């Protein structure tokens, strides 16, 4: 009796462990296709993930650059107005000592941009023109205070520098900001 139970359990085990499929071609073809499908699926998923990560990084950089340029635009606009106010004050008060009226240009954003990784994503034209504006204003004011330049010479030069900054550089920077904003809107990024 014991032998019969043992034989029937062996048969059941052999039926469960039937390896005859391993020698059939269909089995191996199926396994090869499964392997190819798995590798291809992983490859395609990683490619899509990589492209999405790159696109996200580009959009994030564009958004950061927009805010940086917007802040720079506002700061330079305020400084242009400060130069105009300085000229107006000097013309109205005609002080002997110009150093008491020295214009204090705000350069927090400009100075902070030195440490921002997004600064060099700003078109170099804007950076160069703003740098030149600050240098020109500083030079004209200093030479005016030292009386190297007379008021009738350096005051109109300050107004020219302010006009050029406002009409050329700031106008172009504003257009660049509008282009960035439109590009971000295409990617469903809300600005402001």
PDB file of C-alpha atoms in Angstrom:
ATOM      1  CA  UNK A   1       0.000   0.000   0.000  1.00  0.00           C
ATOM      2  CA  UNK A   2       2.797   2.236   0.894  1.00  0.00           C
ATOM      3  CA  UNK A   3       4.488   1.552  -2.454  1.00  0.00           C
ATOM      4  CA  UNK A   4       1.347   2.548  -4.330  1.00  0.00           C
ATOM      5  CA  UNK A   5       1.049   5.841  -2.506  1.00  0.00           C
ATOM      6  CA  UNK A   6       4.692   6.477  -3.146  1.00  0.00           C
ATOM      7  CA  UNK A   7       4.333   5.655  -6.889  1.00  0.00           C
ATOM      8  CA  UNK A   8       1.287   7.889  -7.325  1.00  0.00           C
ATOM      9  CA  UNK A   9       3.005  10.803  -5.558  1.00  0.00           C
ATOM     10  CA  UNK A  10       6.083  10.300  -7.791  1.00  0.00           C
ATOM     11  CA  UNK A  11       3.867  10.400 -10.874  1.00  0.00           C
ATOM     12  CA  UNK A  12       2.186  13.582  -9.718  1.00  0.00           C
ATOM     13  CA  UNK A  13       5.584  15.134  -9.021  1.00  0.00           C
ATOM     14  CA  UNK A  14       6.877  14.086 -12.445  1.00  0.00           C
ATOM     15  CA  UNK A  15       3.788  15.545 -14.091  1.00  0.00           C
ATOM     16  CA  UNK A  16       4.399  18.794 -12.241  1.00  0.00           C
ATOM     17  CA  UNK A  17       8.093  18.819 -13.202  1.00  0.00           C
ATOM     18  CA  UNK A  18       7.580  17.955 -16.855  1.00  0.00           C
ATOM     19  CA  UNK A  19      10.535  19.596 -18.635  1.00  0.00           C
ATOM     20  CA  UNK A  20       9.598  18.485 -22.115  1.00  0.00           C
ATOM     21  CA  UNK A  21       8.715  22.129 -22.966  1.00  0.00           C
ATOM     22  CA  UNK A  22      12.393  23.086 -22.649  1.00  0.00           C
ATOM     23  CA  UNK A  23      13.336  21.189 -25.787  1.00  0.00           C
ATOM     24  CA  UNK A  24      10.565  22.720 -27.924  1.00  0.00           C
ATOM     25  CA  UNK A  25      11.527  25.608 -30.244  1.00  0.00           C
ATOM     26  CA  UNK A  26       8.379  27.589 -29.456  1.00  0.00           C
ATOM     27  CA  UNK A  27       9.374  27.893 -25.818  1.00  0.00           C
ATOM     28  CA  UNK A  28      12.784  29.364 -26.662  1.00  0.00           C
ATOM     29  CA  UNK A  29      11.397  31.726 -29.285  1.00  0.00           C
ATOM     30  CA  UNK A  30       8.874  32.980 -26.732  1.00  0.00           C
ATOM     31  CA  UNK A  31      11.601  33.479 -24.144  1.00  0.00           C
ATOM     32  CA  UNK A  32      13.800  35.392 -26.619  1.00  0.00           C
ATOM     33  CA  UNK A  33      10.896  37.675 -27.529  1.00  0.00           C
ATOM     34  CA  UNK A  34      10.127  38.275 -23.855  1.00  0.00           C
ATOM     35  CA  UNK A  35      13.756  39.172 -23.229  1.00  0.00           C
ATOM     36  CA  UNK A  36      13.853  41.528 -26.234  1.00  0.00           C
ATOM     37  CA  UNK A  37      10.554  43.134 -25.200  1.00  0.00           C
ATOM     38  CA  UNK A  38      11.808  43.658 -21.656  1.00  0.00           C
ATOM     39  CA  UNK A  39      15.104  45.219 -22.766  1.00  0.00           C
ATOM     40  CA  UNK A  40      13.362  47.387 -25.350  1.00  0.00           C
ATOM     41  CA  UNK A  41      10.726  48.488 -22.841  1.00  0.00           C
ATOM     42  CA  UNK A  42      13.332  49.464 -20.263  1.00  0.00           C
ATOM     43  CA  UNK A  43      15.363  51.308 -22.918  1.00  0.00           C
ATOM     44  CA  UNK A  44      12.367  53.254 -24.244  1.00  0.00           C
ATOM     45  CA  UNK A  45      11.158  54.114 -20.753  1.00  0.00           C
ATOM     46  CA  UNK A  46      14.595  55.391 -19.751  1.00  0.00           C
ATOM     47  CA  UNK A  47      14.880  57.453 -22.954  1.00  0.00           C
ATOM     48  CA  UNK A  48      11.484  59.031 -22.344  1.00  0.00           C
ATOM     49  CA  UNK A  49      12.347  59.668 -18.715  1.00  0.00           C
ATOM     50  CA  UNK A  50      15.628  61.290 -19.711  1.00  0.00           C
ATOM     51  CA  UNK A  51      13.990  63.522 -22.308  1.00  0.00           C
ATOM     52  CA  UNK A  52      11.332  64.561 -19.779  1.00  0.00           C
ATOM     53  CA  UNK A  53      14.002  65.347 -17.181  1.00  0.00           C
ATOM     54  CA  UNK A  54      15.960  67.429 -19.696  1.00  0.00           C
ATOM     55  CA  UNK A  55      12.824  69.313 -20.769  1.00  0.00           C
ATOM     56  CA  UNK A  56      11.885  69.973 -17.137  1.00  0.00           C
ATOM     57  CA  UNK A  57      15.378  71.317 -16.479  1.00  0.00           C
ATOM     58  CA  UNK A  58      15.163  73.597 -19.530  1.00  0.00           C
ATOM     59  CA  UNK A  59      11.793  74.977 -18.441  1.00  0.00           C
ATOM     60  CA  UNK A  60      13.016  75.472 -14.871  1.00  0.00           C
ATOM     61  CA  UNK A  61      16.106  77.340 -16.122  1.00  0.00           C
ATOM     62  CA  UNK A  62      13.937  79.448 -18.425  1.00  0.00           C
ATOM     63  CA  UNK A  63      11.640  80.350 -15.529  1.00  0.00           C
ATOM     64  CA  UNK A  64      14.565  81.262 -13.264  1.00  0.00           C
ATOM     65  CA  UNK A  65      16.105  83.318 -16.062  1.00  0.00           C
ATOM     66  CA  UNK A  66      12.808  85.129 -16.597  1.00  0.00           C
ATOM     67  CA  UNK A  67      12.635  86.157 -12.947  1.00  0.00           C
ATOM     68  CA  UNK A  68      16.290  87.201 -12.929  1.00  0.00           C
ATOM     69  CA  UNK A  69      15.886  89.328 -16.063  1.00  0.00           C
ATOM     70  CA  UNK A  70      12.630  90.804 -14.753  1.00  0.00           C
ATOM     71  CA  UNK A  71      14.343  91.860 -11.529  1.00  0.00           C
ATOM     72  CA  UNK A  72      17.277  93.303 -13.470  1.00  0.00           C
ATOM     73  CA  UNK A  73      14.881  95.216 -15.725  1.00  0.00           C
ATOM     74  CA  UNK A  74      13.104  96.735 -12.714  1.00  0.00           C
ATOM     75  CA  UNK A  75      16.382  97.663 -10.996  1.00  0.00           C
ATOM     76  CA  UNK A  76      17.885  99.315 -14.086  1.00  0.00           C
ATOM     77  CA  UNK A  77      14.596 101.157 -14.762  1.00  0.00           C
ATOM     78  CA  UNK A  78      14.728 102.551 -11.234  1.00  0.00           C
ATOM     79  CA  UNK A  79      18.352 103.586 -11.751  1.00  0.00           C
ATOM     80  CA  UNK A  80      17.539 105.353 -15.023  1.00  0.00           C
ATOM     81  CA  UNK A  81      14.866 107.277 -13.145  1.00  0.00           C
ATOM     82  CA  UNK A  82      17.408 108.004 -10.382  1.00  0.00           C
ATOM     83  CA  UNK A  83      19.832 109.489 -12.926  1.00  0.00           C
ATOM     84  CA  UNK A  84      17.046 111.682 -14.334  1.00  0.00           C
ATOM     85  CA  UNK A  85      16.113 112.833 -10.816  1.00  0.00           C
ATOM     86  CA  UNK A  86      19.782 113.604 -10.058  1.00  0.00           C
ATOM     87  CA  UNK A  87      20.053 115.811 -13.159  1.00  0.00           C
ATOM     88  CA  UNK A  88      16.753 117.539 -12.345  1.00  0.00           C
ATOM     89  CA  UNK A  89      17.826 118.180  -8.733  1.00  0.00           C
ATOM     90  CA  UNK A  90      21.209 119.596  -9.794  1.00  0.00           C
ATOM     91  CA  UNK A  91      19.603 121.831 -12.429  1.00  0.00           C
ATOM     92  CA  UNK A  92      16.985 123.133  -9.989  1.00  0.00           C
ATOM     93  CA  UNK A  93      19.216 123.618  -6.920  1.00  0.00           C
ATOM     94  CA  UNK A  94      22.490 124.500  -8.662  1.00  0.00           C
ATOM     95  CA  UNK A  95      24.546 123.429  -5.637  1.00  0.00           C
ATOM     96  CA  UNK A  96      28.211 124.302  -5.332  1.00  0.00           C
ATOM     97  CA  UNK A  97      29.123 120.907  -3.860  1.00  0.00           C
ATOM     98  CA  UNK A  98      27.721 118.150  -6.074  1.00  0.00           C
ATOM     99  CA  UNK A  99      28.922 115.375  -3.743  1.00  0.00           C
ATOM    100  CA  UNK A 100      25.996 116.091  -1.402  1.00  0.00           C
ATOM    101  CA  UNK A 101      23.644 115.047  -4.189  1.00  0.00           C
ATOM    102  CA  UNK A 102      25.613 112.007  -5.385  1.00  0.00           C
ATOM    103  CA  UNK A 103      23.133 109.545  -6.947  1.00  0.00           C
ATOM    104  CA  UNK A 104      22.879 106.223  -5.150  1.00  0.00           C
ATOM    105  CA  UNK A 105      22.253 103.660  -7.848  1.00  0.00           C
ATOM    106  CA  UNK A 106      20.732 100.426  -6.634  1.00  0.00           C
ATOM    107  CA  UNK A 107      22.815  97.432  -7.700  1.00  0.00           C
ATOM    108  CA  UNK A 108      21.567  94.618  -5.474  1.00  0.00           C
ATOM    109  CA  UNK A 109      20.316  92.488  -8.391  1.00  0.00           C
ATOM    110  CA  UNK A 110      23.308  93.416 -10.543  1.00  0.00           C
ATOM    111  CA  UNK A 111      25.723  92.429  -7.763  1.00  0.00           C
ATOM    112  CA  UNK A 112      23.807  89.253  -6.917  1.00  0.00           C
ATOM    113  CA  UNK A 113      23.903  88.121 -10.539  1.00  0.00           C
ATOM    114  CA  UNK A 114      27.620  87.434 -10.132  1.00  0.00           C
ATOM    115  CA  UNK A 115      26.704  84.386  -8.070  1.00  0.00           C
ATOM    116  CA  UNK A 116      23.739  83.142 -10.096  1.00  0.00           C
ATOM    117  CA  UNK A 117      24.121  80.238 -12.484  1.00  0.00           C
ATOM    118  CA  UNK A 118      21.389  81.787 -14.652  1.00  0.00           C
ATOM    119  CA  UNK A 119      23.255  85.043 -15.304  1.00  0.00           C
ATOM    120  CA  UNK A 120      25.013  83.786 -18.402  1.00  0.00           C
ATOM    121  CA  UNK A 121      21.704  82.607 -19.851  1.00  0.00           C
ATOM    122  CA  UNK A 122      20.858  86.298 -20.110  1.00  0.00           C
ATOM    123  CA  UNK A 123      21.847  87.543 -23.573  1.00  0.00           C
ATOM    124  CA  UNK A 124      25.303  89.102 -23.333  1.00  0.00           C
ATOM    125  CA  UNK A 125      24.132  92.217 -25.142  1.00  0.00           C
ATOM    126  CA  UNK A 126      22.045  93.223 -22.125  1.00  0.00           C
ATOM    127  CA  UNK A 127      24.770  92.464 -19.620  1.00  0.00           C
ATOM    128  CA  UNK A 128      27.341  94.459 -21.592  1.00  0.00           C
ATOM    129  CA  UNK A 129      25.092  97.464 -22.167  1.00  0.00           C
ATOM    130  CA  UNK A 130      24.025  97.633 -18.524  1.00  0.00           C
ATOM    131  CA  UNK A 131      27.644  97.314 -17.371  1.00  0.00           C
ATOM    132  CA  UNK A 132      28.621 100.160 -19.728  1.00  0.00           C
ATOM    133  CA  UNK A 133      25.715 102.299 -18.485  1.00  0.00           C
ATOM    134  CA  UNK A 134      26.783 101.936 -14.860  1.00  0.00           C
ATOM    135  CA  UNK A 135      30.418 102.682 -15.741  1.00  0.00           C
ATOM    136  CA  UNK A 136      29.470 105.715 -17.836  1.00  0.00           C
ATOM    137  CA  UNK A 137      27.176 107.176 -15.175  1.00  0.00           C
ATOM    138  CA  UNK A 138      29.775 106.621 -12.464  1.00  0.00           C
ATOM    139  CA  UNK A 139      32.501 108.238 -14.593  1.00  0.00           C
ATOM    140  CA  UNK A 140      30.371 111.258 -15.546  1.00  0.00           C
ATOM    141  CA  UNK A 141      29.194 111.878 -11.976  1.00  0.00           C
ATOM    142  CA  UNK A 142      32.725 111.527 -10.577  1.00  0.00           C
ATOM    143  CA  UNK A 143      34.198 113.904 -13.153  1.00  0.00           C
ATOM    144  CA  UNK A 144      31.333 116.324 -12.546  1.00  0.00           C
ATOM    145  CA  UNK A 145      31.920 116.259  -8.786  1.00  0.00           C
ATOM    146  CA  UNK A 146      35.661 116.752  -9.309  1.00  0.00           C
ATOM    147  CA  UNK A 147      34.865 119.609 -11.724  1.00  0.00           C
ATOM    148  CA  UNK A 148      36.790 117.914 -14.508  1.00  0.00           C
ATOM    149  CA  UNK A 149      33.589 118.311 -16.537  1.00  0.00           C
ATOM    150  CA  UNK A 150      31.360 121.344 -16.326  1.00  0.00           C
ATOM    151  CA  UNK A 151      27.665 120.937 -15.613  1.00  0.00           C
ATOM    152  CA  UNK A 152      26.730 122.030 -19.096  1.00  0.00           C
ATOM    153  CA  UNK A 153      28.802 119.131 -20.460  1.00  0.00           C
ATOM    154  CA  UNK A 154      28.157 116.191 -18.133  1.00  0.00           C
ATOM    155  CA  UNK A 155      24.456 116.764 -17.323  1.00  0.00           C
ATOM    156  CA  UNK A 156      23.317 116.324 -20.963  1.00  0.00           C
ATOM    157  CA  UNK A 157      25.637 113.297 -21.219  1.00  0.00           C
ATOM    158  CA  UNK A 158      23.856 111.735 -18.227  1.00  0.00           C
ATOM    159  CA  UNK A 159      20.472 112.328 -19.871  1.00  0.00           C
ATOM    160  CA  UNK A 160      21.797 110.812 -23.126  1.00  0.00           C
ATOM    161  CA  UNK A 161      22.996 107.721 -21.251  1.00  0.00           C
ATOM    162  CA  UNK A 162      19.624 107.394 -19.475  1.00  0.00           C
ATOM    163  CA  UNK A 163      17.709 107.842 -22.744  1.00  0.00           C
ATOM    164  CA  UNK A 164      19.868 105.286 -24.559  1.00  0.00           C
ATOM    165  CA  UNK A 165      19.434 102.765 -21.739  1.00  0.00           C
ATOM    166  CA  UNK A 166      15.681 103.278 -21.618  1.00  0.00           C
ATOM    167  CA  UNK A 167      14.946 103.423 -25.346  1.00  0.00           C
ATOM    168  CA  UNK A 168      17.351 100.751 -26.563  1.00  0.00           C
ATOM    169  CA  UNK A 169      18.497  98.316 -23.898  1.00  0.00           C
ATOM    170  CA  UNK A 170      15.456  98.273 -21.627  1.00  0.00           C
ATOM    171  CA  UNK A 171      13.077  98.156 -24.603  1.00  0.00           C
ATOM    172  CA  UNK A 172      14.956  95.152 -26.039  1.00  0.00           C
ATOM    173  CA  UNK A 173      15.144  93.497 -22.609  1.00  0.00           C
ATOM    174  CA  UNK A 174      11.395  93.941 -22.190  1.00  0.00           C
ATOM    175  CA  UNK A 175      10.829  92.289 -25.584  1.00  0.00           C
ATOM    176  CA  UNK A 176      13.101  89.430 -24.529  1.00  0.00           C
ATOM    177  CA  UNK A 177      11.047  89.050 -21.342  1.00  0.00           C
ATOM    178  CA  UNK A 178       7.839  88.887 -23.385  1.00  0.00           C
ATOM    179  CA  UNK A 179       9.369  86.159 -25.572  1.00  0.00           C
ATOM    180  CA  UNK A 180      10.413  84.156 -22.492  1.00  0.00           C
ATOM    181  CA  UNK A 181       6.959  84.600 -20.986  1.00  0.00           C
ATOM    182  CA  UNK A 182       5.289  83.359 -24.197  1.00  0.00           C
ATOM    183  CA  UNK A 183       7.597  80.324 -24.351  1.00  0.00           C
ATOM    184  CA  UNK A 184       6.822  79.500 -20.723  1.00  0.00           C
ATOM    185  CA  UNK A 185       3.081  79.904 -21.364  1.00  0.00           C
ATOM    186  CA  UNK A 186       3.378  77.322 -24.191  1.00  0.00           C
ATOM    187  CA  UNK A 187       4.663  74.913 -21.560  1.00  0.00           C
ATOM    188  CA  UNK A 188       1.825  75.738 -19.127  1.00  0.00           C
ATOM    189  CA  UNK A 189       4.052  77.724 -16.763  1.00  0.00           C
ATOM    190  CA  UNK A 190       2.260  80.725 -15.293  1.00  0.00           C
ATOM    191  CA  UNK A 191       4.437  83.784 -14.682  1.00  0.00           C
ATOM    192  CA  UNK A 192       3.659  86.674 -12.303  1.00  0.00           C
TER     193      UNK A 192
END
